[in-house]
Amino acid sequence: MNYQGKTIWITGASSGIGEAFARALYKEGANLILSSRREGALKQVKESLGADKSRVFILPLDLTQTETFPEKTEQALKAFGQIDMLMNNGGVSQRATVAETEMDTYRRLMEINYFGAVGLTKQVLPHMVERQSGHIVVTSSVAGKIGTKQRSGYAASKHAVQGFFNSLRQEMYEHNVAVTLLCPGFIKTNISKNALTGDGAKFGKMGDAHKDAMTADEMVKKVMPDIKKQKEEIYVTGFKEGLAIWVQRISPTLLNKILKNQKVT
Ligand SMILES: NC(=O)c1ccc[n+]([C@@H]2O[C@H](COP(=O)([O-])OP(=O)(O)OC[C@H]3O[C@@H](n4cnc5c(N)ncnc54)[C@H](OP(=O)(O)O)[C@@H]3O)[C@@H](O)[C@H]2O)c1
């Protein structure tokens, strides 16, 4: 896949993994539509990308406000005439036990991580089906495969993402629309600082596991060849999370025994 002149809509583009994808795809010659809530941060990303500002369109949106998606999608389509790839990447994590987590916080995690991705995909899909061409990428997580302490709502939302997009893939084969689930382990971004505690307040700290993890730019460099191949599922992890995925495949019982004694940050 050559991204020169292709149009790519990225959510969660104001920070971390989304911002790193924007950097890499701009260099590949793509037209970019950058979305998240903070317009100022998106403008800074646009400024940092390079000289050709005409290839970058800022489209602020809140993933919890699915009712705005039809109009946002119209604006996105108008920007460059079509959408070749949608990267459902915006998301938020969690740092609280089940006992501590309020129902509103569980709902918020689902609204952002699951319904946000579902809602935007449903708007973009008819356009891709009509053209019989397109690629939907969704940033799931190792937490989309494995549940751990203090991540019940986050893991649930990412498991839901896996189920939805695996089903969608089956329906899209005949329409030549590819679906990729991207499953990172720990990546050094603001994800833990922005994670929700039980009452929905921000955790505000960089977790130990993230401090020493690979950067978002390193991650994007590693996964880009597989994204170009439109692989169905991509894992990009450190040693521990990679091992956990492997152990789960061999023996879920063994993995649960190991995880129950793990310190979670
Ligand atoms: N970092 C990791 O270790 C890791 C591992 C596995 C999966 N992931 C996934 O990777 C994705 C990106 O996370 P990241 O690591 O890059 O974290 P990040 O630096 O905190 O970025 C999160 C992005 O999501 C956007 N966002 C949050 N709430 C939103 C909302 N209500 N509406 C619209 N946009 C919203 C944020 O922008 P605004 O604040 O401007 O809205 C920001 O651009 C997430 O889906 C996350 O679950 C991350």
Short mmCIF file of C-alpha atoms and ligand atoms in Angstrom, two decimals:
data_model
loop_
_atom_site.label_atom_id
_atom_site.label_comp_id
_atom_site.label_asym_id
_atom_site.label_seq_id
_atom_site.Cartn_x
_atom_site.Cartn_y
_atom_site.Cartn_z
CA MET A 1 0.00 0.00 0.00
CA ASN A 2 1.33 3.38 -1.01
CA TYR A 3 -0.17 6.26 1.00
CA GLN A 4 0.87 9.05 -1.40
CA GLY A 5 -2.29 11.08 -2.05
CA LYS A 6 -4.49 8.75 0.09
CA THR A 7 -6.71 10.28 2.76
CA ILE A 8 -6.44 9.00 6.32
CA TRP A 9 -8.71 10.04 9.21
CA ILE A 10 -7.03 9.58 12.61
CA THR A 11 -8.82 9.95 15.96
CA GLY A 12 -6.78 10.56 19.09
CA ALA A 13 -4.39 12.51 16.87
CA SER A 14 -3.53 15.17 19.47
CA SER A 15 -1.19 12.93 21.47
CA GLY A 16 0.75 9.68 21.78
CA ILE A 17 0.08 6.92 19.26
CA GLY A 18 -2.29 8.97 17.06
CA GLU A 19 0.18 11.83 16.84
CA ALA A 20 2.98 9.39 15.94
CA PHE A 21 0.83 7.87 13.17
CA ALA A 22 0.14 11.40 11.88
CA ARG A 23 3.90 12.08 11.72
CA ALA A 24 4.66 8.83 9.90
CA LEU A 25 1.75 9.07 7.44
CA TYR A 26 2.45 12.73 6.63
CA LYS A 27 5.99 11.66 5.65
CA GLU A 28 4.44 8.99 3.40
CA GLY A 29 2.59 11.71 1.47
CA ALA A 30 -0.94 11.10 2.81
CA ASN A 31 -3.68 13.69 3.28
CA LEU A 32 -4.58 13.70 6.98
CA ILE A 33 -7.76 14.45 8.90
CA LEU A 34 -6.82 14.86 12.56
CA SER A 35 -9.45 14.49 15.29
CA SER A 36 -9.69 14.65 19.08
CA ARG A 37 -11.35 17.07 21.52
CA ARG A 38 -8.53 19.62 21.95
CA GLU A 39 -8.41 21.83 18.88
CA GLY A 40 -5.32 23.72 20.14
CA ALA A 41 -3.32 20.51 20.55
CA LEU A 42 -4.40 19.33 17.07
CA LYS A 43 -3.23 22.66 15.59
CA GLN A 44 0.16 22.17 17.28
CA VAL A 45 0.44 18.70 15.75
CA LYS A 46 -0.45 20.16 12.34
CA GLU A 47 2.22 22.86 12.75
CA SER A 48 4.85 20.27 13.70
CA LEU A 49 4.24 17.97 10.72
CA GLY A 50 5.82 19.97 7.91
CA ALA A 51 5.46 22.67 5.33
CA ASP A 52 2.51 21.37 3.29
CA LYS A 53 -0.39 22.53 5.48
CA SER A 54 -2.89 21.87 2.67
CA ARG A 55 -2.51 18.12 3.35
CA VAL A 56 -3.70 18.41 6.97
CA PHE A 57 -7.30 19.11 8.02
CA ILE A 58 -8.19 19.62 11.69
CA LEU A 59 -11.58 18.21 12.69
CA PRO A 60 -12.20 18.42 16.45
CA LEU A 61 -14.69 15.92 17.85
CA ASP A 62 -15.66 14.24 21.10
CA LEU A 63 -15.95 10.45 20.79
CA THR A 64 -18.77 10.41 23.36
CA GLN A 65 -20.93 12.63 21.09
CA THR A 66 -21.92 10.10 18.43
CA GLU A 67 -24.84 12.32 17.34
CA THR A 68 -22.29 14.73 15.83
CA PHE A 69 -20.65 12.01 13.69
CA PRO A 70 -22.84 12.33 10.55
CA GLU A 71 -21.94 16.01 10.21
CA LYS A 72 -18.27 15.41 11.14
CA THR A 73 -18.07 12.68 8.49
CA GLU A 74 -19.55 15.01 5.87
CA GLN A 75 -16.88 17.59 6.75
CA ALA A 76 -14.19 14.89 6.59
CA LEU A 77 -15.38 13.74 3.16
CA LYS A 78 -15.48 17.31 1.87
CA ALA A 79 -11.91 18.00 3.03
CA PHE A 80 -10.21 15.74 0.45
CA GLY A 81 -13.11 14.14 -1.45
CA GLN A 82 -12.83 10.64 0.05
CA ILE A 83 -11.54 8.62 3.00
CA ASP A 84 -9.22 5.70 2.25
CA MET A 85 -8.37 4.73 5.81
CA LEU A 86 -10.04 5.38 9.16
CA MET A 87 -7.83 4.94 12.23
CA ASN A 88 -10.07 4.57 15.29
CA ASN A 89 -7.36 5.34 17.81
CA GLY A 90 -8.71 7.79 20.40
CA GLY A 91 -9.16 6.18 23.80
CA VAL A 92 -8.80 6.34 27.54
CA SER A 93 -7.59 3.83 30.15
CA GLN A 94 -8.47 3.09 33.78
CA ARG A 95 -6.71 2.87 37.13
CA ALA A 96 -9.22 1.57 39.71
CA THR A 97 -10.53 -1.71 41.10
CA VAL A 98 -14.07 -2.88 40.42
CA ALA A 99 -15.05 -1.90 43.99
CA GLU A 100 -13.77 1.65 43.43
CA THR A 101 -15.19 2.21 39.94
CA GLU A 102 -18.48 4.09 39.66
CA MET A 103 -21.01 3.12 36.98
CA ASP A 104 -20.63 6.48 35.24
CA THR A 105 -16.90 5.77 34.83
CA TYR A 106 -17.64 2.35 33.31
CA ARG A 107 -20.09 4.02 30.90
CA ARG A 108 -17.56 6.68 29.95
CA LEU A 109 -14.91 4.07 29.12
CA MET A 110 -17.40 2.25 26.87
CA GLU A 111 -18.64 5.47 25.26
CA ILE A 112 -15.13 6.61 24.28
CA ASN A 113 -13.34 3.33 23.54
CA TYR A 114 -16.19 1.26 22.11
CA PHE A 115 -19.18 3.33 20.97
CA GLY A 116 -16.94 6.11 19.64
CA ALA A 117 -15.14 3.68 17.33
CA VAL A 118 -18.37 1.90 16.37
CA GLY A 119 -20.20 5.17 15.66
CA LEU A 120 -17.52 6.68 13.46
CA THR A 121 -16.97 3.43 11.58
CA LYS A 122 -20.69 3.18 10.82
CA GLN A 123 -20.61 6.65 9.25
CA VAL A 124 -17.53 6.04 7.11
CA LEU A 125 -18.43 2.51 6.02
CA PRO A 126 -21.16 3.27 3.41
CA HIS A 127 -18.69 5.50 1.59
CA MET A 128 -16.04 2.73 1.55
CA VAL A 129 -18.58 0.06 0.54
CA GLU A 130 -19.79 2.27 -2.32
CA ARG A 131 -16.19 2.58 -3.58
CA GLN A 132 -15.49 -1.12 -2.80
CA SER A 133 -12.26 0.01 -1.19
CA GLY A 134 -11.04 1.04 2.24
CA HIS A 135 -9.19 0.14 5.41
CA ILE A 136 -10.48 0.44 8.97
CA VAL A 137 -7.80 0.28 11.68
CA VAL A 138 -8.73 0.23 15.34
CA THR A 139 -6.29 0.55 18.23
CA SER A 140 -7.35 -2.19 20.59
CA SER A 141 -4.80 -3.38 23.17
CA VAL A 142 -3.32 -6.44 24.82
CA ALA A 143 -6.13 -5.58 27.28
CA GLY A 144 -8.50 -6.56 24.45
CA LYS A 145 -7.25 -10.12 24.99
CA ILE A 146 -6.32 -10.25 28.68
CA GLY A 147 -8.09 -8.82 31.74
CA THR A 148 -5.90 -7.54 34.59
CA LYS A 149 -6.45 -5.84 37.95
CA GLN A 150 -7.59 -2.18 37.89
CA ARG A 151 -8.51 -2.37 34.19
CA SER A 152 -11.95 -4.04 34.33
CA GLY A 153 -13.74 -1.31 32.36
CA TYR A 154 -10.83 -0.69 30.01
CA ALA A 155 -10.36 -4.41 29.29
CA ALA A 156 -14.12 -4.79 28.78
CA SER A 157 -14.21 -1.92 26.28
CA LYS A 158 -11.23 -3.30 24.34
CA HIS A 159 -12.67 -6.86 24.37
CA ALA A 160 -15.88 -5.33 22.96
CA VAL A 161 -13.83 -3.60 20.25
CA GLN A 162 -12.27 -6.97 19.31
CA GLY A 163 -15.69 -8.64 19.02
CA PHE A 164 -17.24 -5.85 16.95
CA PHE A 165 -14.37 -5.43 14.50
CA ASN A 166 -13.82 -9.20 14.08
CA SER A 167 -17.50 -9.47 13.07
CA LEU A 168 -17.28 -6.43 10.82
CA ARG A 169 -14.30 -7.98 9.02
CA GLN A 170 -16.44 -10.99 8.02
CA GLU A 171 -19.08 -8.69 6.54
CA MET A 172 -16.53 -6.55 4.70
CA TYR A 173 -14.57 -9.24 2.81
CA GLU A 174 -17.00 -9.09 -0.13
CA HIS A 175 -16.70 -5.29 -0.23
CA ASN A 176 -12.89 -5.16 -0.27
CA VAL A 177 -12.78 -3.17 2.98
CA ALA A 178 -10.01 -4.43 5.27
CA VAL A 179 -10.21 -4.39 9.07
CA THR A 180 -7.07 -4.32 11.23
CA LEU A 181 -7.01 -4.74 15.01
CA LEU A 182 -3.86 -3.18 16.43
CA CYS A 183 -2.97 -4.62 19.86
CA PRO A 184 -0.17 -2.72 21.60
CA GLY A 185 1.29 -3.60 24.97
CA PHE A 186 2.78 -0.83 27.10
CA ILE A 187 3.72 2.25 25.04
CA LYS A 188 5.26 5.40 26.52
CA THR A 189 2.46 7.96 26.06
CA ASN A 190 0.16 9.96 28.34
CA ILE A 191 -2.28 7.04 28.55
CA SER A 192 -1.75 6.39 32.27
CA LYS A 193 -1.78 10.12 33.16
CA ASN A 194 -5.12 10.46 31.34
CA ALA A 195 -6.53 7.17 32.73
CA LEU A 196 -9.75 7.38 34.73
CA THR A 197 -9.80 6.61 38.44
CA GLY A 198 -12.96 5.23 40.07
CA ASP A 199 -14.84 8.53 40.17
CA GLY A 200 -13.71 9.53 36.65
CA ALA A 201 -10.91 11.90 37.74
CA LYS A 202 -7.59 11.63 35.93
CA PHE A 203 -4.96 9.30 37.44
CA GLY A 204 -2.34 11.95 36.65
CA LYS A 205 0.80 9.78 36.93
CA MET A 206 3.03 7.95 34.48
CA GLY A 207 2.77 4.23 35.33
CA ASP A 208 6.02 2.33 35.94
CA ALA A 209 5.35 -0.07 33.05
CA HIS A 210 4.96 2.87 30.64
CA LYS A 211 8.06 4.76 31.80
CA ASP A 212 10.47 2.24 30.28
CA ALA A 213 8.29 1.15 27.37
CA MET A 214 8.93 1.86 23.68
CA THR A 215 7.89 5.29 22.42
CA ALA A 216 4.89 5.82 20.15
CA ASP A 217 7.21 6.69 17.25
CA GLU A 218 9.13 3.42 17.74
CA MET A 219 5.83 1.54 17.88
CA VAL A 220 4.50 3.11 14.69
CA LYS A 221 7.75 2.33 12.85
CA LYS A 222 7.43 -1.33 13.89
CA VAL A 223 3.78 -1.74 12.86
CA MET A 224 3.69 0.33 9.67
CA PRO A 225 4.74 -2.53 7.34
CA ASP A 226 1.93 -4.72 8.73
CA ILE A 227 -0.60 -1.88 8.48
CA LYS A 228 0.39 -1.45 4.83
CA LYS A 229 -0.20 -5.18 4.33
CA GLN A 230 -3.64 -4.68 5.93
CA LYS A 231 -2.93 -7.51 8.38
CA GLU A 232 -5.99 -8.57 10.36
CA GLU A 233 -4.36 -8.44 13.79
CA ILE A 234 -1.08 -6.81 14.82
CA TYR A 235 0.68 -7.23 18.17
CA VAL A 236 3.38 -4.80 19.27
CA THR A 237 4.55 -5.47 22.81
CA GLY A 238 7.41 -5.53 25.27
CA PHE A 239 8.73 -8.88 26.49
CA LYS A 240 6.26 -9.32 29.40
CA GLU A 241 3.03 -8.58 27.52
CA GLY A 242 4.22 -10.61 24.52
CA LEU A 243 4.90 -13.55 26.83
CA ALA A 244 1.48 -13.12 28.47
CA ILE A 245 -0.28 -13.38 25.08
CA TRP A 246 1.73 -16.50 24.28
CA VAL A 247 1.04 -18.14 27.68
CA GLN A 248 -2.67 -17.36 27.34
CA ARG A 249 -2.81 -19.25 24.06
CA ILE A 250 -1.09 -22.29 25.61
CA SER A 251 -2.74 -22.22 29.05
CA PRO A 252 -5.21 -19.53 30.17
CA THR A 253 -5.23 -21.12 33.63
CA LEU A 254 -1.47 -20.70 33.98
CA LEU A 255 -1.71 -17.06 32.86
CA ASN A 256 -4.41 -16.35 35.48
CA LYS A 257 -2.21 -17.89 38.19
CA ILE A 258 0.70 -15.68 37.13
CA LEU A 259 -1.39 -12.50 36.82
CA LYS A 260 -3.07 -12.76 40.23
CA ASN A 261 0.31 -12.18 41.90
CA GLN A 262 1.37 -9.34 39.61
CA LYS A 263 1.70 -5.80 40.91
CA VAL A 264 -0.30 -3.51 38.60
CA THR A 265 0.59 0.14 37.97
N1 LIG B 1 -0.08 3.72 25.49
C1 LIG B 1 -0.33 2.44 25.70
O1 LIG B 1 0.35 1.77 26.50
C2 LIG B 1 -1.46 1.78 24.96
C3 LIG B 1 -1.50 0.39 24.92
C4 LIG B 1 -2.53 -0.26 24.24
C5 LIG B 1 -3.50 0.49 23.61
N2 LIG B 1 -3.46 1.85 23.65
C6 LIG B 1 -4.53 2.59 22.99
O2 LIG B 1 -3.95 3.53 22.10
C7 LIG B 1 -4.87 4.58 21.87
C8 LIG B 1 -4.14 5.91 21.97
O3 LIG B 1 -3.68 6.08 23.30
P1 LIG B 1 -2.28 6.78 23.67
O4 LIG B 1 -1.44 5.76 24.31
O5 LIG B 1 -1.76 7.53 22.52
O6 LIG B 1 -2.78 7.77 24.85
P2 LIG B 1 -2.88 9.37 24.94
O7 LIG B 1 -1.56 9.98 24.68
O8 LIG B 1 -3.56 9.64 26.24
O9 LIG B 1 -3.85 9.76 23.73
C9 LIG B 1 -5.23 9.54 23.80
C10 LIG B 1 -5.89 10.28 22.64
O10 LIG B 1 -7.31 10.04 22.70
C11 LIG B 1 -7.99 11.30 22.62
N3 LIG B 1 -9.26 11.24 23.38
C12 LIG B 1 -9.43 10.91 24.68
N4 LIG B 1 -10.72 11.05 25.02
C13 LIG B 1 -11.38 11.46 23.90
C14 LIG B 1 -12.73 11.81 23.62
N5 LIG B 1 -13.70 11.75 24.55
N6 LIG B 1 -13.04 12.21 22.37
C15 LIG B 1 -12.08 12.31 21.40
N7 LIG B 1 -10.79 12.00 21.61
C16 LIG B 1 -10.45 11.59 22.85
C17 LIG B 1 -7.01 12.30 23.23
O11 LIG B 1 -7.22 13.60 22.71
P3 LIG B 1 -8.01 14.82 23.42
O12 LIG B 1 -7.61 14.84 24.85
O13 LIG B 1 -7.54 16.01 22.63
O14 LIG B 1 -9.46 14.53 23.21
C18 LIG B 1 -5.67 11.78 22.72
O15 LIG B 1 -5.42 12.27 21.42
C19 LIG B 1 -5.99 4.38 22.88
O16 LIG B 1 -7.10 3.78 22.25
C20 LIG B 1 -5.40 3.42 23.89
O17 LIG B 1 -6.37 2.65 24.55
C21 LIG B 1 -2.46 2.51 24.31
#
